[in-house]
Short mmCIF file of C-alpha atoms in Angstrom, two decimals:
data_model
loop_
_atom_site.label_atom_id
_atom_site.label_comp_id
_atom_site.label_asym_id
_atom_site.label_seq_id
_atom_site.Cartn_x
_atom_site.Cartn_y
_atom_site.Cartn_z
CA UNK H 1435 -3.15 21.61 -5.40
CA UNK H 1436 -6.33 21.86 -7.44
CA UNK H 1437 -9.21 23.81 -5.92
CA UNK H 1438 -12.82 24.29 -6.92
CA UNK H 1439 -14.18 27.69 -5.89
CA UNK H 1440 -17.98 27.93 -5.82
CA UNK H 1441 -18.77 31.62 -5.32
CA UNK H 1442 -21.12 33.98 -7.16
CA UNK H 1443 -19.70 37.30 -5.94
CA UNK H 1444 -17.41 38.39 -8.83
CA UNK H 1445 -15.20 40.68 -6.73
CA UNK H 1446 -14.59 38.09 -4.01
CA UNK H 1447 -14.16 35.27 -6.51
CA UNK H 1448 -11.57 37.21 -8.51
CA UNK H 1449 -9.68 38.13 -5.36
CA UNK H 1450 -9.59 34.53 -4.13
CA UNK H 1451 -8.63 33.28 -7.59
CA UNK H 1452 -5.80 35.78 -7.82
CA UNK H 1453 -4.43 34.97 -4.38
CA UNK H 1454 -4.53 31.18 -4.77
CA UNK H 1455 -3.21 31.26 -8.33
CA UNK H 1456 -0.33 33.47 -7.23
CA UNK H 1457 0.49 30.80 -4.64
CA UNK H 1458 0.76 28.27 -7.46
CA UNK H 1459 -2.55 26.46 -7.06
CA UNK H 1460 -4.87 25.51 -9.90
CA UNK H 1461 -8.35 26.96 -9.33
CA UNK H 1462 -11.52 26.34 -11.29
CA UNK H 1463 -14.32 28.82 -10.56
CA UNK H 1464 -18.04 28.05 -10.67
CA UNK H 1465 -20.61 30.73 -9.90
CA UNK H 1466 -23.55 28.31 -9.77
CA UNK H 1467 -24.15 24.86 -8.29
CA UNK H 1468 -24.95 23.54 -11.77
CA UNK H 1469 -21.59 24.66 -13.10
CA UNK H 1470 -19.86 23.19 -10.03
CA UNK H 1471 -21.53 19.84 -10.68
CA UNK H 1472 -20.31 19.94 -14.29
CA UNK H 1473 -16.73 20.56 -13.17
CA UNK H 1474 -16.87 17.76 -10.63
CA UNK H 1475 -18.27 15.35 -13.20
CA UNK H 1476 -15.11 15.59 -15.31
CA UNK H 1477 -12.36 16.34 -12.80
CA UNK H 1478 -11.13 15.74 -9.27
CA UNK H 1479 -10.16 18.31 -6.67
CA UNK H 1480 -7.99 18.49 -3.57
CA UNK H 1481 -10.24 21.06 -1.90
CA UNK H 1482 -13.60 22.77 -2.45
CA UNK H 1483 -14.33 26.34 -1.30
CA UNK H 1484 -18.11 26.61 -1.06
CA UNK H 1485 -20.34 29.66 -0.72
CA UNK H 1486 -23.77 29.15 0.86
CA UNK H 1487 -26.16 31.45 -0.99
CA UNK H 1488 -25.90 30.82 -4.73
CA UNK H 1489 -28.16 31.85 -7.64
CA UNK H 1490 -29.49 28.35 -8.24
CA UNK H 1491 -29.62 26.96 -4.73
CA UNK H 1492 -28.21 26.57 -1.25
CA UNK H 1493 -24.61 25.46 -0.81
CA UNK H 1494 -25.68 23.39 2.19
CA UNK H 1495 -27.75 21.17 -0.10
CA UNK H 1496 -24.68 20.74 -2.32
CA UNK H 1497 -22.61 19.82 0.74
CA UNK H 1498 -25.19 17.30 1.94
CA UNK H 1499 -25.33 15.60 -1.48
CA UNK H 1500 -21.53 15.68 -1.68
CA UNK H 1501 -21.18 13.73 1.57
CA UNK H 1502 -24.13 11.43 0.81
CA UNK H 1503 -22.24 10.36 -2.32
CA UNK H 1504 -19.28 9.36 -0.09
CA UNK H 1505 -17.07 11.99 -1.70
CA UNK H 1506 -14.27 12.69 0.78
CA UNK H 1507 -12.96 15.82 -0.95
CA UNK H 1508 -12.53 18.37 1.86
CA UNK H 1509 -14.85 21.38 1.89
CA UNK H 1510 -14.35 24.79 3.47
CA UNK H 1511 -17.56 26.80 3.64
CA UNK H 1512 -17.40 30.55 2.95
CA UNK H 1513 -20.22 32.07 4.96
CA UNK H 1514 -21.49 35.53 5.81
CA UNK H 1515 -23.42 34.07 8.73
CA UNK H 1516 -21.74 34.52 12.09
CA UNK H 1517 -24.29 32.78 14.32
CA UNK H 1518 -22.90 29.77 16.16
CA UNK H 1519 -25.88 27.65 15.06
CA UNK H 1520 -25.12 28.37 11.39
CA UNK H 1521 -21.48 27.37 11.77
CA UNK H 1522 -22.37 24.24 13.71
CA UNK H 1523 -24.92 23.38 11.04
CA UNK H 1524 -22.43 23.31 8.16
CA UNK H 1525 -19.93 21.32 10.23
CA UNK H 1526 -22.63 18.77 11.04
CA UNK H 1527 -23.43 18.49 7.33
CA UNK H 1528 -19.83 17.47 6.67
CA UNK H 1529 -17.83 20.66 6.12
CA UNK H 1530 -14.20 20.31 7.16
CA UNK H 1531 -13.98 23.97 8.16
CA UNK H 1532 -15.62 27.33 7.61
CA UNK H 1533 -14.50 30.93 7.37
CA UNK H 1534 -16.72 33.95 7.95
CA UNK H 1535 -16.90 36.76 5.38
CA UNK H 1536 -15.22 39.17 5.19
CA UNK H 1537 -12.00 37.26 5.78
CA UNK H 1538 -8.30 37.88 5.51
CA UNK H 1539 -6.75 35.99 2.60
CA UNK H 1540 -3.79 34.85 4.69
CA UNK H 1541 -6.26 33.21 7.08
CA UNK H 1542 -8.04 31.52 4.18
CA UNK H 1543 -4.73 30.13 2.91
CA UNK H 1544 -3.81 28.92 6.41
CA UNK H 1545 -7.16 27.17 6.80
CA UNK H 1546 -6.71 25.52 3.40
CA UNK H 1547 -3.27 24.25 4.41
CA UNK H 1548 -4.59 22.95 7.74
CA UNK H 1549 -7.48 21.07 6.12
CA UNK H 1550 -5.19 19.56 3.47
CA UNK H 1551 -2.68 18.46 6.12
CA UNK H 1552 -5.44 16.72 8.07
CA UNK H 1553 -6.69 15.13 4.87
CA UNK H 1554 -3.19 13.80 4.22
CA UNK H 1555 -2.81 12.55 7.78
CA UNK H 1556 -0.07 15.00 8.72
CA UNK H 1557 0.00 17.76 11.29
CA UNK H 1558 2.85 19.81 9.87
CA UNK H 1559 4.12 21.20 6.60
CA UNK H 1560 7.33 19.15 6.81
CA UNK H 1561 7.73 15.74 5.21
CA UNK H 1562 10.80 13.52 5.07
CA UNK H 1563 11.31 11.18 2.13
CA UNK H 1564 14.57 9.27 2.37
CA UNK H 1565 17.28 11.91 2.65
CA UNK H 1566 15.00 14.65 1.28
CA UNK H 1567 13.23 17.05 3.61
CA UNK H 1568 10.24 18.72 1.97
CA UNK H 1569 8.66 21.90 3.34
CA UNK H 1570 5.44 22.51 1.44
CA UNK H 1571 4.82 25.89 3.09
CA UNK H 1572 8.27 27.29 2.32
CA UNK H 1573 8.31 25.52 -1.05
CA UNK H 1574 11.72 23.97 -0.46
CA UNK H 1575 13.60 20.70 -0.67
CA UNK H 1576 16.57 20.15 1.63
CA UNK H 1577 19.16 17.58 0.54
CA UNK H 1578 22.42 17.12 2.47
CA UNK H 1579 22.00 20.56 4.03
CA UNK H 1580 21.42 22.26 0.68
CA UNK H 1581 18.10 24.10 0.37
CA UNK H 1582 16.46 24.14 -3.05
CA UNK H 1583 13.63 26.60 -3.69
CA UNK H 1584 10.95 25.20 -5.99
CA UNK H 1585 9.01 27.28 -8.47
CA UNK H 1586 5.24 27.19 -8.13
CA UNK H 1587 4.43 24.36 -10.54
CA UNK H 1588 7.51 22.39 -9.50
CA UNK H 1589 6.21 22.66 -5.94
CA UNK H 1590 2.68 21.58 -6.82
CA UNK H 1591 3.96 18.66 -8.88
CA UNK H 1592 6.22 17.48 -6.07
CA UNK H 1593 3.27 17.76 -3.67
CA UNK H 1594 1.34 15.35 -5.88
CA UNK H 1595 4.17 12.82 -5.93
CA UNK H 1596 5.04 13.20 -2.25
CA UNK H 1597 1.40 12.74 -1.27
CA UNK H 1598 1.38 9.23 -2.76
CA UNK H 1599 4.86 7.67 -3.04
CA UNK H 1600 5.03 4.68 -5.41
CA UNK H 1601 1.68 5.57 -6.98
CA UNK H 1602 1.77 5.91 -10.76
CA UNK H 1603 0.39 9.15 -12.19
CA UNK H 1604 -0.36 9.38 -15.88
CA UNK H 1605 0.58 12.52 -17.78
CA UNK H 1606 -3.08 13.34 -18.31
CA UNK H 1607 -3.75 13.03 -14.58
CA UNK H 1608 -0.84 15.35 -13.80
CA UNK H 1609 -2.06 17.88 -16.36
CA UNK H 1610 -5.43 17.77 -14.59
CA UNK H 1611 -3.76 18.45 -11.23
CA UNK H 1612 -1.46 21.24 -12.40
CA UNK H 1613 -3.52 23.23 -14.90
CA UNK H 1614 -7.03 24.68 -14.92
CA UNK H 1615 -9.56 24.05 -17.67
CA UNK H 1616 -8.91 27.57 -18.99
CA UNK H 1617 -5.26 26.75 -19.75
CA UNK H 1618 -4.42 25.04 -23.00
CA UNK H 1619 -1.36 22.85 -22.42
CA UNK H 1620 -0.01 19.63 -23.84
CA UNK H 1621 1.22 16.65 -21.87
CA UNK H 1622 4.74 17.65 -22.94
CA UNK H 1623 4.60 20.34 -20.25
CA UNK H 1624 4.62 17.57 -17.64
CA UNK H 1625 7.85 16.21 -19.10
CA UNK H 1626 9.43 19.65 -18.61
CA UNK H 1627 8.45 19.89 -14.94
CA UNK H 1628 9.41 16.29 -14.23
CA UNK H 1629 12.80 16.99 -15.78
CA UNK H 1630 13.28 20.00 -13.50
CA UNK H 1631 12.40 17.98 -10.41
CA UNK H 1632 14.78 15.23 -11.44
CA UNK H 1633 17.62 17.73 -11.68
CA UNK H 1634 16.81 19.03 -8.20
CA UNK H 1635 16.72 15.50 -6.80
CA UNK H 1636 19.89 14.29 -8.52
CA UNK H 1637 22.12 12.39 -6.07
CA UNK H 1638 19.36 11.96 -3.47
CA UNK H 1639 17.48 8.81 -2.42
CA UNK H 1640 14.32 10.14 -4.09
CA UNK H 1641 13.73 9.52 -7.76
CA UNK H 1642 10.88 10.10 -10.17
CA UNK H 1643 10.73 6.94 -12.22
CA UNK H 1644 9.18 6.62 -15.66
CA UNK H 1645 6.74 3.75 -16.06
CA UNK H 1646 6.72 3.35 -19.81
CA UNK H 1647 3.27 3.80 -21.28
CA UNK H 1648 1.78 4.55 -17.85
CA UNK H 1649 3.34 7.69 -16.39
CA UNK H 1650 5.57 8.57 -13.45
CA UNK H 1651 5.96 7.63 -9.81
CA UNK H 1652 8.06 8.84 -6.90
CA UNK H 1653 10.24 6.07 -5.50
CA UNK H 1654 12.96 5.77 -2.83
CA UNK H 1655 16.27 4.05 -3.60
#
C-alpha cells in the first residue's frame, strides 16, 4: 500500500516511516500542507495519515478541502487532542478514523488495516480468488494446502492485483504503488516482482496476464 504521512514532528514522522516501511508499505512524508498538496497533485495514495497542527495551517482545513473535492482516499487523523468534541469534529469533517498521540505503533497499523478493509468492502484480512486463499495480514498465499510466504514487495504487488481483479495496471502505475519518490527504480523492477508472483501462482486458477503495450492484470482461469 502507498501512504502519505503529513506530520511535522521529525521524531514521530521517522518512527512511523520506519515502522510502515518495515511492513513493506511505500510512504511519502510531507511536513507541511503545501508539500502534501504537491505530492497529491502527482500521485495517488491508498491512505493518508494526517496531523492537525502543521507549520502552514490546520489539518482540518486540508481534510475539509479533501472531501469537498470528492476525494475518497481514506484519512486517519493523528491528534494530540483527547476531548470528545475534537474527535467528533474530525469525524464529521470526513476522517475515516483517528488515533490519539502518543499511540502504540501496533495500534496504528491495526487501524490502518481496518480502514483499508472497509475501503475495499471487506471485513477480514482473508480473500479467496479461485483456488487461492490470500491472507494480507500474514502475507501468505495458500494453494492446495500449501502455504507460500510472500516477501514485502511481492505482498504489496499482489494486494494491488487482488484489490481489482481484471483491471489492467501499467508498469508506471505499479511503480507508483510500490516505490516512494525517494527511490530510483526502473519499470524493469516490476517485471521481476511479477515474475516472482507468477512462479508462486503456477498451477493455480489465478494468473497474472500480460496485456501487451498496456501492462498486467490478475485473471481467473
